CSV table of C-alpha atoms in Angstrom, one decimal:
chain,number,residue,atom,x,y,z
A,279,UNK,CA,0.0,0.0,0.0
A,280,UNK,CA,1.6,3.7,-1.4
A,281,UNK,CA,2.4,5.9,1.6
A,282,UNK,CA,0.8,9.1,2.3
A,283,UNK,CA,3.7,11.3,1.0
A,284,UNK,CA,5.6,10.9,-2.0
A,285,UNK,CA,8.6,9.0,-2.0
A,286,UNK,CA,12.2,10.6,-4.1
A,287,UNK,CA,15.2,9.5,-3.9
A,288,UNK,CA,16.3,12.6,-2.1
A,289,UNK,CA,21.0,12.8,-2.4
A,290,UNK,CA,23.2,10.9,-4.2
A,291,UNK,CA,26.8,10.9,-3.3
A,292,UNK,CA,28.7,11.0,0.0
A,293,UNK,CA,27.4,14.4,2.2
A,294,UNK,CA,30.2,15.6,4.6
A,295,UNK,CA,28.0,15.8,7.4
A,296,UNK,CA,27.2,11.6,6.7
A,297,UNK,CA,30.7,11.3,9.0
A,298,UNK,CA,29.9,13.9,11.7
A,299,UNK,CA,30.2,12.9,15.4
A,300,UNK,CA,27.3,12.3,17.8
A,301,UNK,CA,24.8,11.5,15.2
A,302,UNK,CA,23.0,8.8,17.8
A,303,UNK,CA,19.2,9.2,18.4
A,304,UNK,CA,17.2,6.5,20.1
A,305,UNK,CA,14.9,5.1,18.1
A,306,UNK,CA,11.9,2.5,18.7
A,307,UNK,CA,10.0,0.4,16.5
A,308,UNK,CA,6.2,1.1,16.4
A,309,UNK,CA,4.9,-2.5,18.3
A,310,UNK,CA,1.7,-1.5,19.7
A,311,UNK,CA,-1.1,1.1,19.1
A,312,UNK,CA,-0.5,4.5,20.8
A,313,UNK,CA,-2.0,7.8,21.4
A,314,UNK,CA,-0.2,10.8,21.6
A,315,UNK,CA,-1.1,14.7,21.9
A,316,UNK,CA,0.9,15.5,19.0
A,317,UNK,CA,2.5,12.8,16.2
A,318,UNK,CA,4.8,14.7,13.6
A,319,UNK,CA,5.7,12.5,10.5
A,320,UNK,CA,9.5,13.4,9.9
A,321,UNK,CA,12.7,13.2,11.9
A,322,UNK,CA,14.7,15.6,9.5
A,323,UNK,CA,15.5,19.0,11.1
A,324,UNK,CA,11.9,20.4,10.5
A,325,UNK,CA,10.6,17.9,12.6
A,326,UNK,CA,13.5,18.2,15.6
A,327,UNK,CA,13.0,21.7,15.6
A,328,UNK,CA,9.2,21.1,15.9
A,329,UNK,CA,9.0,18.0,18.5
A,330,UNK,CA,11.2,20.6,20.5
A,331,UNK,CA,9.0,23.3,20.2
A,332,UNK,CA,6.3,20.7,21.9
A,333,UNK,CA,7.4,18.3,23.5
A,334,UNK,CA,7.9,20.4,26.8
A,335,UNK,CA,4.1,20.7,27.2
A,336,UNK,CA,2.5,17.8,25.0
A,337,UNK,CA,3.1,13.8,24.5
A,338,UNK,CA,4.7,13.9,21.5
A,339,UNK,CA,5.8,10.8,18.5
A,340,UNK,CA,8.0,11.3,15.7
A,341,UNK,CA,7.6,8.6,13.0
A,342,UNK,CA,9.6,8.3,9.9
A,343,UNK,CA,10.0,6.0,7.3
A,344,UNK,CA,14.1,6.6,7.2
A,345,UNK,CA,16.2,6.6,10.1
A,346,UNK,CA,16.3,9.7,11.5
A,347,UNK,CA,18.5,12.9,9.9
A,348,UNK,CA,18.9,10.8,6.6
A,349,UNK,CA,17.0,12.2,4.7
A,350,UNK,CA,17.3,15.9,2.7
A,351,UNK,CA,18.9,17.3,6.0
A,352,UNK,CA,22.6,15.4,5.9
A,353,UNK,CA,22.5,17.1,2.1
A,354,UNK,CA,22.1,20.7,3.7
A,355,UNK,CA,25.3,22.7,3.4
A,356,UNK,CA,23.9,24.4,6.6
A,357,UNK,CA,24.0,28.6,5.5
A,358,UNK,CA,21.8,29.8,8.4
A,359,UNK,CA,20.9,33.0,7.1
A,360,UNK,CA,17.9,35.2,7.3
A,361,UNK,CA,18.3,36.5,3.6
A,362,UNK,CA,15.4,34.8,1.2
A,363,UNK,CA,16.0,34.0,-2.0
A,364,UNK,CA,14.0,37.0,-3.5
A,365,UNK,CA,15.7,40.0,-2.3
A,366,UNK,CA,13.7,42.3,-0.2
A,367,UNK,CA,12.3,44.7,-3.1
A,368,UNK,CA,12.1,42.4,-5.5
A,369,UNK,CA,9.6,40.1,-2.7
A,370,UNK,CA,7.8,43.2,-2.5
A,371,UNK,CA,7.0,43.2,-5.9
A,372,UNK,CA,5.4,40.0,-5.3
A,373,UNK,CA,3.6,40.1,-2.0
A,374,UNK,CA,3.5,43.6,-1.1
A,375,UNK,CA,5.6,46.0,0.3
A,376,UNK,CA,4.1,45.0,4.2
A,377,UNK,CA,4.5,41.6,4.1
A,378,UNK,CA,8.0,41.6,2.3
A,379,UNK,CA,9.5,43.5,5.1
A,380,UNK,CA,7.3,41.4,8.1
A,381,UNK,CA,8.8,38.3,6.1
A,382,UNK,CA,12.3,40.0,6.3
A,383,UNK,CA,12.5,40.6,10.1
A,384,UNK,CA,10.7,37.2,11.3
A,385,UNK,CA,13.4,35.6,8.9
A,386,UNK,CA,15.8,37.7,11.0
A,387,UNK,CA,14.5,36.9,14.4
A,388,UNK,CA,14.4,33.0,13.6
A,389,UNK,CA,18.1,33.0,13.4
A,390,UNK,CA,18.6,34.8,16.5
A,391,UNK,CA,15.9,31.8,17.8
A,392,UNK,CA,18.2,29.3,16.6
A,393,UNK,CA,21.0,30.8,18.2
A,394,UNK,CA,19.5,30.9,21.4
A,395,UNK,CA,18.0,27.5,21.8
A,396,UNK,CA,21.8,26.3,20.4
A,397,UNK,CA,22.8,27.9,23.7
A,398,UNK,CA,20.4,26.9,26.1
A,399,UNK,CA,20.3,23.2,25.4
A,400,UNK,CA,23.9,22.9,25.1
A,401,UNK,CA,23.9,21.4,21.6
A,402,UNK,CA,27.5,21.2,19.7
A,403,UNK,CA,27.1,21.3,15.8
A,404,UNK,CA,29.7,23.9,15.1
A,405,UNK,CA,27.2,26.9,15.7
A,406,UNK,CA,29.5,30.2,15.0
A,407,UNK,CA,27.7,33.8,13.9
A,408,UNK,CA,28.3,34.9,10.3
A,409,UNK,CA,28.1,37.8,8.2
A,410,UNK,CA,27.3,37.6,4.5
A,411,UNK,CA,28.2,38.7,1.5
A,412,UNK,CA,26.1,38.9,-1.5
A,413,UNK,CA,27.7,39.2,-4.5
A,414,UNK,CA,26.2,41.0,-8.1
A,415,UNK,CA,25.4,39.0,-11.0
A,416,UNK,CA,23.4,38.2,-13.7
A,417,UNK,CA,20.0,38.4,-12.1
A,418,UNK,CA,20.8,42.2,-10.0
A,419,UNK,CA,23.3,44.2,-10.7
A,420,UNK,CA,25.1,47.0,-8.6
A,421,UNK,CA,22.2,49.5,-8.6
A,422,UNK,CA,19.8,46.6,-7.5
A,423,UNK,CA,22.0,45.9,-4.7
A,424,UNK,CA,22.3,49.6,-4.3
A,425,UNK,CA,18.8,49.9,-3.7
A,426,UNK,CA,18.3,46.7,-1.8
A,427,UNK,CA,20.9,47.5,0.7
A,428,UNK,CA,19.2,50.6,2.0
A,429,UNK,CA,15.6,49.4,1.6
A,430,UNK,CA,17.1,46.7,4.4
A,431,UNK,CA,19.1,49.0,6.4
A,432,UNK,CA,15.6,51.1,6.3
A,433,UNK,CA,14.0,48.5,8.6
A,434,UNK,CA,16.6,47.6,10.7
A,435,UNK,CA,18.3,45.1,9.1
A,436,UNK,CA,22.2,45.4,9.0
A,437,UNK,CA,23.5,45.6,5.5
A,438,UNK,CA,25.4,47.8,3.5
A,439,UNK,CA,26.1,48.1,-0.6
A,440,UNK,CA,30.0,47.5,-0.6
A,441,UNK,CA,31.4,49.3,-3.8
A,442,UNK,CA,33.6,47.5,-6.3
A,443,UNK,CA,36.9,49.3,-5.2
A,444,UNK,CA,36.1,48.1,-1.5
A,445,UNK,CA,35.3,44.5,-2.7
A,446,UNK,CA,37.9,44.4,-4.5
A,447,UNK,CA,40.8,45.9,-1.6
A,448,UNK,CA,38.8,44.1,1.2
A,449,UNK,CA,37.6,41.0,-0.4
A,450,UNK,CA,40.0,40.7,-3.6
A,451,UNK,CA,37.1,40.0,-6.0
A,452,UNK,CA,36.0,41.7,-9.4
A,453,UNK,CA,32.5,42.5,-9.4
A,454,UNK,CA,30.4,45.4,-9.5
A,455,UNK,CA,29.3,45.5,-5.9
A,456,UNK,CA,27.9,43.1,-3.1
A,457,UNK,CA,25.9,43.6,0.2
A,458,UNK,CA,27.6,43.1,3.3
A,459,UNK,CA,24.9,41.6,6.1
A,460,UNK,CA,25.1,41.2,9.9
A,461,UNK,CA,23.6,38.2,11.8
A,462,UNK,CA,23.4,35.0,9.8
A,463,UNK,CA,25.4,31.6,11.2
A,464,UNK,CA,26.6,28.4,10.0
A,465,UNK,CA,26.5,24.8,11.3
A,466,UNK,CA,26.5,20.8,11.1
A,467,UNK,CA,23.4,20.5,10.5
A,468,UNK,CA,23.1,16.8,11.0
A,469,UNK,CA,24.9,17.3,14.8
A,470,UNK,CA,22.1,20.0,15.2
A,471,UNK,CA,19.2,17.7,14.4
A,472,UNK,CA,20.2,14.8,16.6
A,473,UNK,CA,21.0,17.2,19.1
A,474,UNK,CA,17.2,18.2,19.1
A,475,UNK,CA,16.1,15.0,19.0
A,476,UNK,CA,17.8,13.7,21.8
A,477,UNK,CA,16.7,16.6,24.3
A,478,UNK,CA,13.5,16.2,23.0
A,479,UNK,CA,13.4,12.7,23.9
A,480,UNK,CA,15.0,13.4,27.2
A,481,UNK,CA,11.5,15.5,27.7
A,482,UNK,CA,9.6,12.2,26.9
A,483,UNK,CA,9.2,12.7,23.6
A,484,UNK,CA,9.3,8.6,21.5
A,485,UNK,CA,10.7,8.7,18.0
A,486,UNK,CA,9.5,5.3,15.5
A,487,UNK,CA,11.5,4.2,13.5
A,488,UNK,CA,11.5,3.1,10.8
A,489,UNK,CA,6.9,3.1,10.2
A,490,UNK,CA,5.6,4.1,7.1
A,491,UNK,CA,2.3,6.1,7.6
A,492,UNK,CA,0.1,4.6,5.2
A,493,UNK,CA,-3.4,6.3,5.8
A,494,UNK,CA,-4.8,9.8,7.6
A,495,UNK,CA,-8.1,9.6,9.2
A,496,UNK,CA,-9.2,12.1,10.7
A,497,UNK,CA,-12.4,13.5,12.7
A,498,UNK,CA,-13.6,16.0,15.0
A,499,UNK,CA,-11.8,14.9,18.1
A,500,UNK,CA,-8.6,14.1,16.1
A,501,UNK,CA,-6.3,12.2,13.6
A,502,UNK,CA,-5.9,8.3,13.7
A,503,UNK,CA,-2.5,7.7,11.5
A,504,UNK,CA,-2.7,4.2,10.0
A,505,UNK,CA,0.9,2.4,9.6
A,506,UNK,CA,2.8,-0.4,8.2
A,507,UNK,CA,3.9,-1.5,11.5
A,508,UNK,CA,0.7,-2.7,11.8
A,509,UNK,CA,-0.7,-0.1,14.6
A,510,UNK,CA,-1.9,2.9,14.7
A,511,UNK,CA,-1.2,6.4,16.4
A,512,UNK,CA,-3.5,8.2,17.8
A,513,UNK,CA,-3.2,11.8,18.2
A,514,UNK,CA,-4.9,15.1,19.1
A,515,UNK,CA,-2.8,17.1,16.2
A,516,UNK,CA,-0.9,15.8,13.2
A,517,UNK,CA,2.6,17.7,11.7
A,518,UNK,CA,3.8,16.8,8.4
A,519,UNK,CA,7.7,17.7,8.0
A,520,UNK,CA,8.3,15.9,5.2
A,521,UNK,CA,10.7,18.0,3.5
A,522,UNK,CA,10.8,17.5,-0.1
A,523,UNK,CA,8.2,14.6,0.2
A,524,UNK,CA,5.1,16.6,0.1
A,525,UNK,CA,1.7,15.1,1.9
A,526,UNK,CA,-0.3,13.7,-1.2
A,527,UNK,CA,-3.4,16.0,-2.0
A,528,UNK,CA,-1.9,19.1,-0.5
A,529,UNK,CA,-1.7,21.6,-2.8
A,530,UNK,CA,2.0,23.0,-3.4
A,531,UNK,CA,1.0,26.4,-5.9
A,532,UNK,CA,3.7,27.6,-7.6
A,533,UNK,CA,6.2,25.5,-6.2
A,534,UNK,CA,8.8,22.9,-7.3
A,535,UNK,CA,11.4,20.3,-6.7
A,536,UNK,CA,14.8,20.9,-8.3
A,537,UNK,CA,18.5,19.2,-7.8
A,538,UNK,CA,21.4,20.6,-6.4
A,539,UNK,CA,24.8,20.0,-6.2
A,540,UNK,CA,27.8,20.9,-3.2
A,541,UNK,CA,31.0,19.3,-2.1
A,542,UNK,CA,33.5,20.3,0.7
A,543,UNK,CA,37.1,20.5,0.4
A,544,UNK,CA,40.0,18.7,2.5
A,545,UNK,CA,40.2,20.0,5.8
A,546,UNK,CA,42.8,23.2,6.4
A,547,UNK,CA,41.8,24.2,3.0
A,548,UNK,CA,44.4,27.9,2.5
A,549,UNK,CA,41.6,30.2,2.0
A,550,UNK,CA,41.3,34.3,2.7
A,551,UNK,CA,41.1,34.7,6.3
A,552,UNK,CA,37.8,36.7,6.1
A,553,UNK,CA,36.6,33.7,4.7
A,554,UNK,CA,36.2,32.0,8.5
A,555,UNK,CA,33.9,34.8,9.4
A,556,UNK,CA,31.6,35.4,6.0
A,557,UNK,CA,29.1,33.3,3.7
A,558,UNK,CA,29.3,34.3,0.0
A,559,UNK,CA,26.7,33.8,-2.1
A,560,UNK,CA,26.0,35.4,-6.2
A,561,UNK,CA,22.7,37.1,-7.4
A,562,UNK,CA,22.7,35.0,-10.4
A,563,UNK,CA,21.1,31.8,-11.7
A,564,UNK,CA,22.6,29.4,-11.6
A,565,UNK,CA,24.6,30.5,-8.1
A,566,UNK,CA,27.7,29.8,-6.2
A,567,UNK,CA,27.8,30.1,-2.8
A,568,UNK,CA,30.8,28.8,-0.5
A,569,UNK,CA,31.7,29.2,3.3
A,570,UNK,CA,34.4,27.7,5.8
A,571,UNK,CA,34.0,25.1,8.3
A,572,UNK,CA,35.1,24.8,11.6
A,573,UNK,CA,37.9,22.3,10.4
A,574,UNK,CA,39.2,24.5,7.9
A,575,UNK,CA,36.9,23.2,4.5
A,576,UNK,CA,35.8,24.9,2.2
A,577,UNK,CA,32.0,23.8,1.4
A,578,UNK,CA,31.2,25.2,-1.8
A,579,UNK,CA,27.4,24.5,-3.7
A,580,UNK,CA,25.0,25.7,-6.4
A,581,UNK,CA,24.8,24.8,-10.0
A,582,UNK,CA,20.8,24.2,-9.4
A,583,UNK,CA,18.6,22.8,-12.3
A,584,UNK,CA,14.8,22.3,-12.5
A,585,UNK,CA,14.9,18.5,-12.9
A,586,UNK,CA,13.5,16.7,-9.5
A,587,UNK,CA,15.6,14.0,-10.7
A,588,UNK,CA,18.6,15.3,-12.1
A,589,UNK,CA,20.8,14.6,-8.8
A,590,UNK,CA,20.6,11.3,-9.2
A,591,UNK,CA,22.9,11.1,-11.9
A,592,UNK,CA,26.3,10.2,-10.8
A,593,UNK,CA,28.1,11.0,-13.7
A,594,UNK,CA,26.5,14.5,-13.6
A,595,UNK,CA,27.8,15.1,-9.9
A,596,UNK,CA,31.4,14.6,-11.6
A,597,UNK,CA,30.2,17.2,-14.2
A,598,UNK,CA,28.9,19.4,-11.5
A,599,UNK,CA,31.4,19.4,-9.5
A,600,UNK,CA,34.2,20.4,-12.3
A,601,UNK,CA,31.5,23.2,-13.0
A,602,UNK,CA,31.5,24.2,-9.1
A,603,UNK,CA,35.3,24.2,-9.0
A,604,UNK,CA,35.6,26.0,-12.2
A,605,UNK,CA,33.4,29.0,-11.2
A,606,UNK,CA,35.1,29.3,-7.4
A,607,UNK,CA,38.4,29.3,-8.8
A,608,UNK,CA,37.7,32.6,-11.0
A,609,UNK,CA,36.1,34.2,-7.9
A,610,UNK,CA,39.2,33.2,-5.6
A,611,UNK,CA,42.1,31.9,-8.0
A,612,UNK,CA,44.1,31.8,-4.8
A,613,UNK,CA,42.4,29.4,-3.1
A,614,UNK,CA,43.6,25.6,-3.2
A,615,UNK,CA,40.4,23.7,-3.5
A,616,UNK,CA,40.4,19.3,-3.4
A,617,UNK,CA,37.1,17.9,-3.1
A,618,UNK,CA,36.9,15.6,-0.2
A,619,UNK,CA,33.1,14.9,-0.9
A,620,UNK,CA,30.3,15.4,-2.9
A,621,UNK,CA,26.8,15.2,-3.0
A,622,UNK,CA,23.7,16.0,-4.7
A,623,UNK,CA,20.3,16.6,-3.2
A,624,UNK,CA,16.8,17.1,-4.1
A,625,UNK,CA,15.5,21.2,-3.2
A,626,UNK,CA,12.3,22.7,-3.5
A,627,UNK,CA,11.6,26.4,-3.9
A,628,UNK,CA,8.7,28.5,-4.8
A,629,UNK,CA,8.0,31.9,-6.1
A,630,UNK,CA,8.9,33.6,-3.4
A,631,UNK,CA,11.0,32.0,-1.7
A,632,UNK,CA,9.1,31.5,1.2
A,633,UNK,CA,7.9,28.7,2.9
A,634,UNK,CA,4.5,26.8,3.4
A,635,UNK,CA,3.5,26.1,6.6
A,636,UNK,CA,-0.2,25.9,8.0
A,637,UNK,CA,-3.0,23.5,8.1
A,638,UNK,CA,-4.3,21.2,5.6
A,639,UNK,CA,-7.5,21.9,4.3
A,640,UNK,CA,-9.8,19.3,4.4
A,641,UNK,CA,-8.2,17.4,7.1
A,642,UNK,CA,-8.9,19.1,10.8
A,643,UNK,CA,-5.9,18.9,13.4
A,644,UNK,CA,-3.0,18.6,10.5
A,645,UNK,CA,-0.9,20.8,9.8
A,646,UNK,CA,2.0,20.8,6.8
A,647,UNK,CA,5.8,22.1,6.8
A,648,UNK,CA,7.1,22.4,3.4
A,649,UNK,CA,10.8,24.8,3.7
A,650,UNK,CA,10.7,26.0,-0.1
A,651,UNK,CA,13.6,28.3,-0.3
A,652,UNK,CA,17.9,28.2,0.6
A,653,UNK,CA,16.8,29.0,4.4
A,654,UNK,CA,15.7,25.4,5.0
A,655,UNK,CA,17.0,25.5,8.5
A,656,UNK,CA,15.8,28.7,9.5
A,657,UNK,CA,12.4,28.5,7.9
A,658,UNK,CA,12.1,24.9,10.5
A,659,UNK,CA,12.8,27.3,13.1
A,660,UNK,CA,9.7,29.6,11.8
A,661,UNK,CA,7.2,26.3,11.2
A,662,UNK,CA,7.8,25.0,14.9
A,663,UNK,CA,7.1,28.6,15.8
A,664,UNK,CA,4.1,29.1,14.0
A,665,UNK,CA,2.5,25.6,14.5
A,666,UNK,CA,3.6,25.3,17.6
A,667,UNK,CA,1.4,28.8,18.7
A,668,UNK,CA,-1.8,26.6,16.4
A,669,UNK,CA,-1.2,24.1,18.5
A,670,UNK,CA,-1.4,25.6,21.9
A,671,UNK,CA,-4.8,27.6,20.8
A,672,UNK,CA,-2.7,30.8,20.1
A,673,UNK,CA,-2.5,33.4,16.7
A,674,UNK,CA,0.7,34.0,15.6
A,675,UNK,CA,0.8,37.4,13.9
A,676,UNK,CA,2.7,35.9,10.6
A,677,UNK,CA,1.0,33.0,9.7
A,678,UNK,CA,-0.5,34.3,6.8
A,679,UNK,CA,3.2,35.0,5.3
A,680,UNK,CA,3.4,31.3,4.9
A,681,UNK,CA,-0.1,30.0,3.7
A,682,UNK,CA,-0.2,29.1,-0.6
């Protein structure tokens, strides 16, 4: 019997983060019926970030058909930034000026979240704050970034447009400009997920795996979730965080599912030593972005298409990769780059580079987490945020940023 979300291969190749320390969650099989306040379907990092959120005040079950992280998280290259993929005006255009800048600052705030629950549970994934650098291109050009650097600074949002002559003397690159941000952060994102898990489950929270939800059933009181384990789970509220496996019969508007590429570099990589401290990324299509690790690598990724299956090709991850190499050696000719791994991973994104999170129509007491955009991570932040508020009987004042 077909599961109730669809099923991609989601990476191909050998992720760096597949070989971090401390990746250990416990993990149960599913032998008996149970009944739960809240059961969320995916233990990726949208759904630790979300059995966190509630698992303090509500019984909570995590069920996935993978073992947990190994899905599209262990693919992420981890850029924790607030910046959307639409720049600020150009979202404006699409949603309104209003709404582009709430979408902006709650971006903003969710890193500074992150940051803070990093602290307070004690959690070791290479957490370390980062400033940005976005670099003209094809798609906006200097007097785009111009314009896009003070529309930010207008609300309160540190950037600045960095002339050529100053990228070029500070940064030793050729373009026509950049915008230098404040307040984005990098990670392990695998080490940050089980790290979540694991205090979640400290707080009696019971993660299944691996169980196949087959069937959604729900009614006025709540949601019975119907499994290949042979027994169900009974709960008061369902989450989807399925990542790129979207809930069948939830509608996805004017989003997609495309493949992209990364790979890191040796450790101790020579590299500029602003570098350590900044995450680079290009206004064009297709992009290169790059940072440093902890351990001295360079993780470099981009080179997006709009295939859902392209990254499955392992001959085109060679291809990619020469591509990737190419492209960062013309930015920084200085820098002595030797893939250590590569990988390729499914991505979905959608006109506006937001998110969708909210409840399902047609199904009372389930809600769906779909991270569209290149703030995976911080958007999972946002979701447990927002559904977590649903859950407890609050409002939060920007859920209608993130309903299709």
């Amino acid at each position: 019997m077909a599961g109730v979300t669809t099923k991609r291969d989601l990476r191909t190749g050998r992720s760096l983060w597949a070989d971090s320390p401390g990746l250990g969650v416990r993990t149960r099989p599913l032998t008996q019926a149970i009944a739960v306040d809240v059961a969320i379907v995916g233990a990726g990092i949208s759904g630790a970030f979300m059995v966190h959120e509630l698992a303090r005040d509500h019984s909570v079950a995590v069920l996935d058909r993978r073992p947990p992280l190994m899905g599209s998280t262990i693919a992420s290259t981890a850029l924790l930034q607030w910046e959307i993929d639409l720049p600020l005006n150009a979202l404006a255009e699409r949603i309104g000026t209003a709404k582009a800048r709430r979408a902006y600052l709650r971006s903003r705030a969710a890193v500074e979240a992150l940051e803070r629950i990093v602290s307070d549970e004690g959690i070791r994934c290479g957490l370390k704050p980062k400033r940005t650098l976005y670099l003209a291109g094809d798609d906006y050009g200097r007097r785009a970034l111009e314009a896009e650097a003070e529309a930010r600074a207008a609300i309160g949002l540190e950037s600045r447009f960095v002339p050529p002559a100053e990228l070029r003397d500070r940064f030793d690159m050729a373009r026509t400009g950049a915008i230098l941000s404040e307040g984005s952060a990098s990670g392990d994102p695998a080490r940050l997920a089980a790290g979540l898990l694991r205090r979640a489950g400290e707080n009696g929270a019971r993660i299944h795996s691996p169980v196949e939800v087959l069937e959604v059933v729900g009614d006025p009181e709540g949601v019975t979730l119907l499994t290949d384990a042979g027994h169900a789970v009974r709960a008061r509220t369902v989450v989807f965080c399925c990542g790129y496996e979207f809930p069948k019969g939830v509608p996805t508007p004017g989003a997609k599912v495309i493949s992209t590429w990364a790979m890191a570099s040796r450790p101790r990589t020579r590299c500029p030593a602003w570098l350590r401290d900044t995450l680079v990324w290009e206004a064009s299509d297709p992009y290169l972005y790059f940072r440093m690790g902890r351990d001295g690598r360079l993780i470099v990724g981009g080179e997006d298409e709009p295939s859902a299956t392209a990254h499955q090709d392992k001959a085109k991850l060679k291809r990619k990769c020469e591509t990737i190499t190419r492209k960062l050696r013309r930015l920084l000719p200085d820098v002595d780059f030797e893939v250590d791994y590569a990988w390729a991973g499914a991505f979905g994104e959608s006109q506006t580079g937001l998110p969708q999170i909210g409840p399902v129509e047609g199904l009372e007491h389930v809600h769906a987490v779909m991270g569209f955009g290149g703030n995976g991570i911080t958007y999972s932040v946002i979701a447990s945020e927002v559904v977590g508020r649903a859950v407890r009987g609050e409002a939060d004042p920007d859920a209608d940023l993130y309903r299709p």
